[in-house]
CSV table of C-alpha atoms in Angstrom, one decimal:
chain,number,residue,atom,x,y,z
A,28,THR,CA,-0.1,0.0,0.3
A,29,GLY,CA,1.0,3.9,0.0
A,30,ARG,CA,0.9,6.4,-3.0
A,31,ILE,CA,3.1,6.5,-6.3
A,32,THR,CA,5.1,9.2,-7.0
A,33,GLU,CA,8.1,9.7,-9.9
A,34,GLY,CA,11.8,10.1,-8.7
A,35,THR,CA,15.1,10.1,-10.9
A,36,ILE,CA,18.1,7.2,-11.0
A,37,LEU,CA,21.5,8.7,-9.5
A,38,ASP,CA,23.5,6.0,-9.6
A,39,GLY,CA,24.0,2.6,-9.5
A,40,GLU,CA,27.0,0.0,-8.3
A,41,ILE,CA,27.1,-3.6,-7.9
A,42,LEU,CA,28.3,-5.1,-4.5
A,43,ASP,CA,31.2,-7.2,-3.8
A,44,SER,CA,27.9,-10.0,-3.5
A,45,GLY,CA,26.7,-9.2,-7.0
A,46,ASP,CA,23.1,-7.3,-6.0
A,47,GLU,CA,22.6,-4.3,-8.1
A,48,VAL,CA,21.5,-1.3,-5.9
A,49,VAL,CA,20.2,1.9,-7.5
A,50,TYR,CA,20.4,5.5,-6.0
A,51,TYR,CA,17.3,7.8,-6.2
A,52,PHE,CA,15.9,10.9,-5.0
A,53,TYR,CA,11.8,12.2,-5.3
A,54,ASN,CA,10.2,15.0,-3.5
A,55,ILE,CA,7.1,15.4,-1.6
A,56,GLN,CA,5.5,18.0,-0.8
A,57,GLY,CA,8.5,20.2,-1.5
A,58,VAL,CA,11.1,18.6,0.2
A,59,ASP,CA,13.9,16.2,-1.5
A,60,PHE,CA,14.3,12.7,-0.4
A,61,GLU,CA,17.2,10.4,-1.5
A,62,SER,CA,17.4,6.6,-1.0
A,63,SER,CA,18.2,3.1,-2.0
A,64,ASP,CA,17.0,-0.1,-3.1
A,65,VAL,CA,18.8,-3.5,-4.8
A,66,LEU,CA,16.9,-4.3,-7.8
A,67,THR,CA,14.9,-7.7,-7.8
A,68,ASP,CA,15.8,-10.1,-10.9
A,69,GLU,CA,13.1,-8.6,-12.4
A,70,GLN,CA,13.9,-5.2,-12.3
A,71,LYS,CA,17.4,-6.6,-13.3
A,72,ALA,CA,16.1,-7.9,-16.8
A,73,ASN,CA,15.1,-4.7,-17.8
A,74,SER,CA,18.4,-2.1,-16.5
A,75,ILE,CA,18.2,0.7,-19.1
A,76,LYS,CA,14.7,1.6,-17.0
A,77,TYR,CA,17.0,2.0,-14.2
A,78,ALA,CA,20.2,4.0,-15.5
A,79,PRO,CA,21.4,7.2,-14.1
A,80,GLY,CA,18.8,9.9,-15.2
A,81,ALA,CA,15.9,7.3,-15.7
A,82,LYS,CA,12.8,8.5,-14.1
A,83,VAL,CA,11.4,5.5,-12.3
A,84,SER,CA,7.6,4.8,-9.9
A,85,ILE,CA,8.9,5.4,-6.4
A,86,ARG,CA,5.7,4.3,-3.4
A,87,PHE,CA,5.9,5.7,-0.4
A,88,ASP,CA,4.2,5.6,3.1
A,89,PRO,CA,2.3,8.9,3.3
A,90,LYS,CA,2.1,8.7,7.1
A,91,ASN,CA,6.0,8.2,6.7
A,92,HIS,CA,8.0,9.6,3.4
A,93,GLY,CA,11.5,8.5,3.6
A,94,ASN,CA,9.8,5.0,3.7
A,95,CYS,CA,9.8,4.3,0.0
A,96,ILE,CA,11.0,0.9,-2.5
A,97,LEU,CA,10.7,1.3,-6.1
A,98,VAL,CA,8.0,-0.1,-8.4
């Protein structure tokens, strides 16, 4: 559950564990937030969608705007 907003991918990296993590930011009511997520296998299959500068959908908790995930 939660609300959806648009975010922008800032950067990405592959961790020593082999996981791919992306860093992104989004803005809610004039406040900027930054976060990161490890990509799922499905998301990795469409990696161009998560390249730096790409627009992505973010689901966030309306009671805690910093609690979010990539959609």
